[in-house]
Amino acid sequence: MNPTPSLAVINTSSIIIHFVSYPKMASTIRSQEDQRAGAEIVYGSEACFNHSISLLEELGFPKGVLPLQDLVECGRVRETGFVWMKQKAPYEHFFTGTNTRVSYSMEVTAYVEKFKMKKMTGIKSKQVFLWVPITEMSIDDPASQKIHFKTPVGIGKAFPLVAFMTEEEKQKYLEEARK
């Protein structure tokens, strides 16, 4: 659909043409519906928690890397890899293992594949005095035991996987390391 022109007379010697664009919200809603077509959706705190943990395990990520709170809806479109997780309210978490504060908006989205989440939305990391969006996280080499995070401009940082493990995962990791 093209914008519809409308005329407005400012005074007798000038005419200005305004192009009325369609609201962004309408296209956003339409694209969300397209992204979520054919999705598996779960509702409720416990079901969403189990769904998100299962997804992280399937992708090869530690369970603590997305410590979302009070989840109300989670969805996944297996054909495209699109996933989303909705919380009741935004949440901030401090990762002591990386000395980093991370903000999670009410909805976090990503396209996922084994060892990678890309085109992420809804996650920001506090760096000095600025909140920087995180758009990708990946485990490029599982043997390195590092997880990489990237910003929209491609600047990234790597941290040890253990910094995002739950206590249960850390215990298992340490037991395997002793063998």
mmCIF file of C-alpha atoms in Angstrom:
data_model
loop_
_atom_site.group_PDB
_atom_site.id
_atom_site.type_symbol
_atom_site.label_atom_id
_atom_site.label_comp_id
_atom_site.label_asym_id
_atom_site.label_seq_id
_atom_site.Cartn_x
_atom_site.Cartn_y
_atom_site.Cartn_z
ATOM 1 C CA MET A 1 0.000 0.000 0.000
ATOM 2 C CA ASN A 2 1.277 3.456 -0.893
ATOM 3 C CA PRO A 3 0.953 6.531 1.307
ATOM 4 C CA THR A 4 -2.033 8.730 0.481
ATOM 5 C CA PRO A 5 -1.182 12.356 -0.387
ATOM 6 C CA SER A 6 -3.169 15.131 1.221
ATOM 7 C CA LEU A 7 -3.042 18.853 0.481
ATOM 8 C CA ALA A 8 -2.839 21.660 2.992
ATOM 9 C CA VAL A 9 -2.932 25.360 2.087
ATOM 10 C CA ILE A 10 -0.591 27.429 4.257
ATOM 11 C CA ASN A 11 -1.344 30.724 2.505
ATOM 12 C CA THR A 12 -2.440 31.692 -0.979
ATOM 13 C CA SER A 13 1.049 31.471 -2.447
ATOM 14 C CA SER A 14 2.210 28.098 -1.125
ATOM 15 C CA ILE A 15 0.872 24.583 -1.145
ATOM 16 C CA ILE A 16 2.524 21.784 0.818
ATOM 17 C CA ILE A 17 1.989 18.125 0.048
ATOM 18 C CA HIS A 18 2.036 15.828 3.068
ATOM 19 C CA PHE A 19 2.431 12.103 2.674
ATOM 20 C CA VAL A 20 0.539 10.230 5.296
ATOM 21 C CA SER A 21 2.297 7.010 6.114
ATOM 22 C CA TYR A 22 0.587 4.000 7.549
ATOM 23 C CA PRO A 23 1.126 3.482 11.248
ATOM 24 C CA LYS A 24 4.217 1.454 12.084
ATOM 25 C CA MET A 25 2.240 -0.520 14.619
ATOM 26 C CA ALA A 26 0.042 -2.108 11.953
ATOM 27 C CA SER A 27 3.048 -3.442 10.051
ATOM 28 C CA THR A 28 4.673 -4.568 13.308
ATOM 29 C CA ILE A 29 1.582 -6.549 14.289
ATOM 30 C CA ARG A 30 1.394 -8.084 10.820
ATOM 31 C CA SER A 31 5.081 -9.077 10.877
ATOM 32 C CA GLN A 32 4.709 -10.566 14.380
ATOM 33 C CA GLU A 33 1.817 -12.670 13.139
ATOM 34 C CA ASP A 34 3.924 -13.796 10.168
ATOM 35 C CA GLN A 35 6.886 -14.675 12.405
ATOM 36 C CA ARG A 36 4.703 -16.698 14.757
ATOM 37 C CA ALA A 37 2.674 -18.615 12.170
ATOM 38 C CA GLY A 38 2.766 -22.340 12.936
ATOM 39 C CA ALA A 39 4.242 -21.830 16.400
ATOM 40 C CA GLU A 40 4.207 -24.178 19.362
ATOM 41 C CA ILE A 41 3.045 -21.957 22.244
ATOM 42 C CA VAL A 42 2.978 -22.691 25.968
ATOM 43 C CA TYR A 43 1.382 -20.582 28.695
ATOM 44 C CA GLY A 44 1.895 -20.320 32.422
ATOM 45 C CA SER A 45 4.911 -19.898 34.642
ATOM 46 C CA GLU A 46 5.850 -23.549 35.189
ATOM 47 C CA ALA A 47 5.211 -24.680 31.596
ATOM 48 C CA CYS A 48 7.174 -21.703 30.210
ATOM 49 C CA PHE A 49 10.060 -22.278 32.623
ATOM 50 C CA ASN A 50 10.298 -25.949 31.580
ATOM 51 C CA HIS A 51 10.005 -24.973 27.898
ATOM 52 C CA SER A 52 12.798 -22.377 28.148
ATOM 53 C CA ILE A 53 15.142 -24.730 30.047
ATOM 54 C CA SER A 54 14.485 -27.491 27.518
ATOM 55 C CA LEU A 55 15.219 -25.079 24.652
ATOM 56 C CA LEU A 56 18.505 -23.908 26.203
ATOM 57 C CA GLU A 57 19.618 -27.523 26.769
ATOM 58 C CA GLU A 58 18.692 -28.488 23.196
ATOM 59 C CA LEU A 59 20.705 -25.558 21.820
ATOM 60 C CA GLY A 60 23.720 -26.342 24.021
ATOM 61 C CA PHE A 61 23.526 -23.263 26.279
ATOM 62 C CA PRO A 62 23.822 -23.262 30.073
ATOM 63 C CA LYS A 63 20.458 -23.048 31.855
ATOM 64 C CA GLY A 64 21.330 -19.785 33.618
ATOM 65 C CA VAL A 65 22.084 -17.697 30.529
ATOM 66 C CA LEU A 66 18.469 -16.441 30.275
ATOM 67 C CA PRO A 67 17.295 -16.033 33.890
ATOM 68 C CA LEU A 68 13.854 -14.735 32.950
ATOM 69 C CA GLN A 69 11.288 -14.278 35.721
ATOM 70 C CA ASP A 70 7.518 -14.835 35.843
ATOM 71 C CA LEU A 71 7.185 -16.125 32.287
ATOM 72 C CA VAL A 72 3.641 -16.036 30.930
ATOM 73 C CA GLU A 73 4.102 -17.186 27.320
ATOM 74 C CA CYS A 74 6.790 -18.959 25.311
ATOM 75 C CA GLY A 75 6.683 -19.908 21.680
ATOM 76 C CA ARG A 76 8.760 -21.544 18.990
ATOM 77 C CA VAL A 77 8.435 -21.877 15.238
ATOM 78 C CA ARG A 78 10.613 -24.882 14.432
ATOM 79 C CA GLU A 79 10.616 -24.234 10.651
ATOM 80 C CA THR A 80 12.219 -20.782 11.011
ATOM 81 C CA GLY A 81 13.930 -21.085 14.392
ATOM 82 C CA PHE A 82 12.009 -18.088 15.753
ATOM 83 C CA VAL A 83 11.415 -18.148 19.530
ATOM 84 C CA TRP A 84 9.939 -15.734 22.041
ATOM 85 C CA MET A 85 9.524 -15.564 25.789
ATOM 86 C CA LYS A 86 7.200 -13.114 27.519
ATOM 87 C CA GLN A 87 7.522 -12.081 31.170
ATOM 88 C CA LYS A 88 5.017 -10.254 33.361
ATOM 89 C CA ALA A 89 7.466 -7.347 33.762
ATOM 90 C CA PRO A 90 10.978 -6.330 32.690
ATOM 91 C CA TYR A 91 13.748 -7.871 34.775
ATOM 92 C CA GLU A 92 17.352 -6.960 35.585
ATOM 93 C CA HIS A 93 19.873 -9.603 36.590
ATOM 94 C CA PHE A 94 23.442 -9.273 37.842
ATOM 95 C CA PHE A 95 25.791 -12.048 36.726
ATOM 96 C CA THR A 96 28.457 -12.254 39.426
ATOM 97 C CA GLY A 97 30.654 -14.515 37.284
ATOM 98 C CA THR A 98 31.023 -11.787 34.646
ATOM 99 C CA ASN A 99 30.403 -8.733 36.844
ATOM 100 C CA THR A 100 27.693 -7.683 34.372
ATOM 101 C CA ARG A 101 24.183 -6.280 34.797
ATOM 102 C CA VAL A 102 21.714 -7.410 32.123
ATOM 103 C CA SER A 103 18.219 -6.091 31.434
ATOM 104 C CA TYR A 104 15.492 -8.279 29.947
ATOM 105 C CA SER A 105 12.405 -6.544 28.549
ATOM 106 C CA MET A 106 8.925 -8.028 28.840
ATOM 107 C CA GLU A 107 9.487 -9.925 25.594
ATOM 108 C CA VAL A 108 12.729 -11.531 24.444
ATOM 109 C CA THR A 109 12.932 -12.884 20.891
ATOM 110 C CA ALA A 110 15.572 -14.632 18.782
ATOM 111 C CA TYR A 111 16.209 -16.941 15.873
ATOM 112 C CA VAL A 112 17.898 -20.069 17.184
ATOM 113 C CA GLU A 113 20.049 -22.924 15.982
ATOM 114 C CA LYS A 114 22.476 -25.270 17.729
ATOM 115 C CA PHE A 115 24.955 -23.179 19.784
ATOM 116 C CA LYS A 116 23.571 -19.862 18.480
ATOM 117 C CA MET A 117 20.868 -17.264 19.115
ATOM 118 C CA LYS A 118 20.812 -14.432 16.578
ATOM 119 C CA LYS A 119 18.670 -11.381 15.764
ATOM 120 C CA MET A 120 17.920 -11.193 19.483
ATOM 121 C CA THR A 121 15.660 -8.466 20.847
ATOM 122 C CA GLY A 122 14.805 -7.468 24.393
ATOM 123 C CA ILE A 123 18.238 -7.939 25.998
ATOM 124 C CA LYS A 124 20.652 -5.175 27.015
ATOM 125 C CA SER A 125 23.909 -5.271 28.945
ATOM 126 C CA LYS A 126 25.165 -2.378 31.041
ATOM 127 C CA GLN A 127 28.646 -1.346 29.936
ATOM 128 C CA VAL A 128 30.126 1.495 32.012
ATOM 129 C CA PHE A 129 27.224 3.999 31.896
ATOM 130 C CA LEU A 130 25.406 2.758 28.777
ATOM 131 C CA TRP A 131 22.873 0.026 28.113
ATOM 132 C CA VAL A 132 24.052 -1.849 25.007
ATOM 133 C CA PRO A 133 21.694 -4.169 23.079
ATOM 134 C CA ILE A 134 22.784 -7.787 22.768
ATOM 135 C CA THR A 135 21.761 -9.208 19.394
ATOM 136 C CA GLU A 136 23.633 -12.489 19.288
ATOM 137 C CA MET A 137 25.059 -15.114 21.587
ATOM 138 C CA SER A 138 26.934 -18.170 20.467
ATOM 139 C CA ILE A 139 29.245 -20.945 21.506
ATOM 140 C CA ASP A 140 31.590 -20.981 18.514
ATOM 141 C CA ASP A 141 33.755 -23.836 19.805
ATOM 142 C CA PRO A 142 32.188 -25.961 22.566
ATOM 143 C CA ALA A 143 35.650 -27.228 23.570
ATOM 144 C CA SER A 144 36.715 -23.648 24.403
ATOM 145 C CA GLN A 145 34.018 -23.446 27.104
ATOM 146 C CA LYS A 146 33.351 -19.804 26.084
ATOM 147 C CA ILE A 147 30.117 -18.053 25.214
ATOM 148 C CA HIS A 148 30.279 -15.019 22.902
ATOM 149 C CA PHE A 149 27.892 -12.059 23.000
ATOM 150 C CA LYS A 150 27.622 -9.504 20.172
ATOM 151 C CA THR A 151 26.074 -6.060 19.751
ATOM 152 C CA PRO A 152 24.273 -4.774 16.614
ATOM 153 C CA VAL A 153 27.584 -3.388 15.264
ATOM 154 C CA GLY A 154 29.341 -6.729 15.724
ATOM 155 C CA ILE A 155 31.447 -5.795 18.737
ATOM 156 C CA GLY A 156 31.519 -8.676 21.143
ATOM 157 C CA LYS A 157 32.788 -10.142 24.349
ATOM 158 C CA ALA A 158 33.397 -13.726 25.451
ATOM 159 C CA PHE A 159 32.890 -15.184 28.913
ATOM 160 C CA PRO A 160 33.420 -18.638 30.448
ATOM 161 C CA LEU A 161 30.359 -20.886 30.143
ATOM 162 C CA VAL A 162 30.572 -21.659 33.844
ATOM 163 C CA ALA A 163 29.584 -18.026 34.603
ATOM 164 C CA PHE A 164 26.079 -18.795 33.286
ATOM 165 C CA MET A 165 25.621 -22.283 34.710
ATOM 166 C CA THR A 166 23.133 -23.080 37.435
ATOM 167 C CA GLU A 167 24.554 -24.514 40.667
ATOM 168 C CA GLU A 168 23.479 -27.991 39.534
ATOM 169 C CA GLU A 169 25.296 -27.567 36.202
ATOM 170 C CA LYS A 170 28.436 -26.237 37.937
ATOM 171 C CA GLN A 171 28.499 -29.260 40.257
ATOM 172 C CA LYS A 172 28.194 -31.673 37.324
ATOM 173 C CA TYR A 173 30.840 -29.719 35.377
ATOM 174 C CA LEU A 174 33.290 -29.878 38.300
ATOM 175 C CA GLU A 175 32.675 -33.609 38.808
ATOM 176 C CA GLU A 176 33.395 -34.294 35.131
ATOM 177 C CA ALA A 177 36.530 -32.122 35.264
ATOM 178 C CA ARG A 178 37.887 -34.210 38.182
ATOM 179 C CA LYS A 179 37.616 -37.478 36.217
#
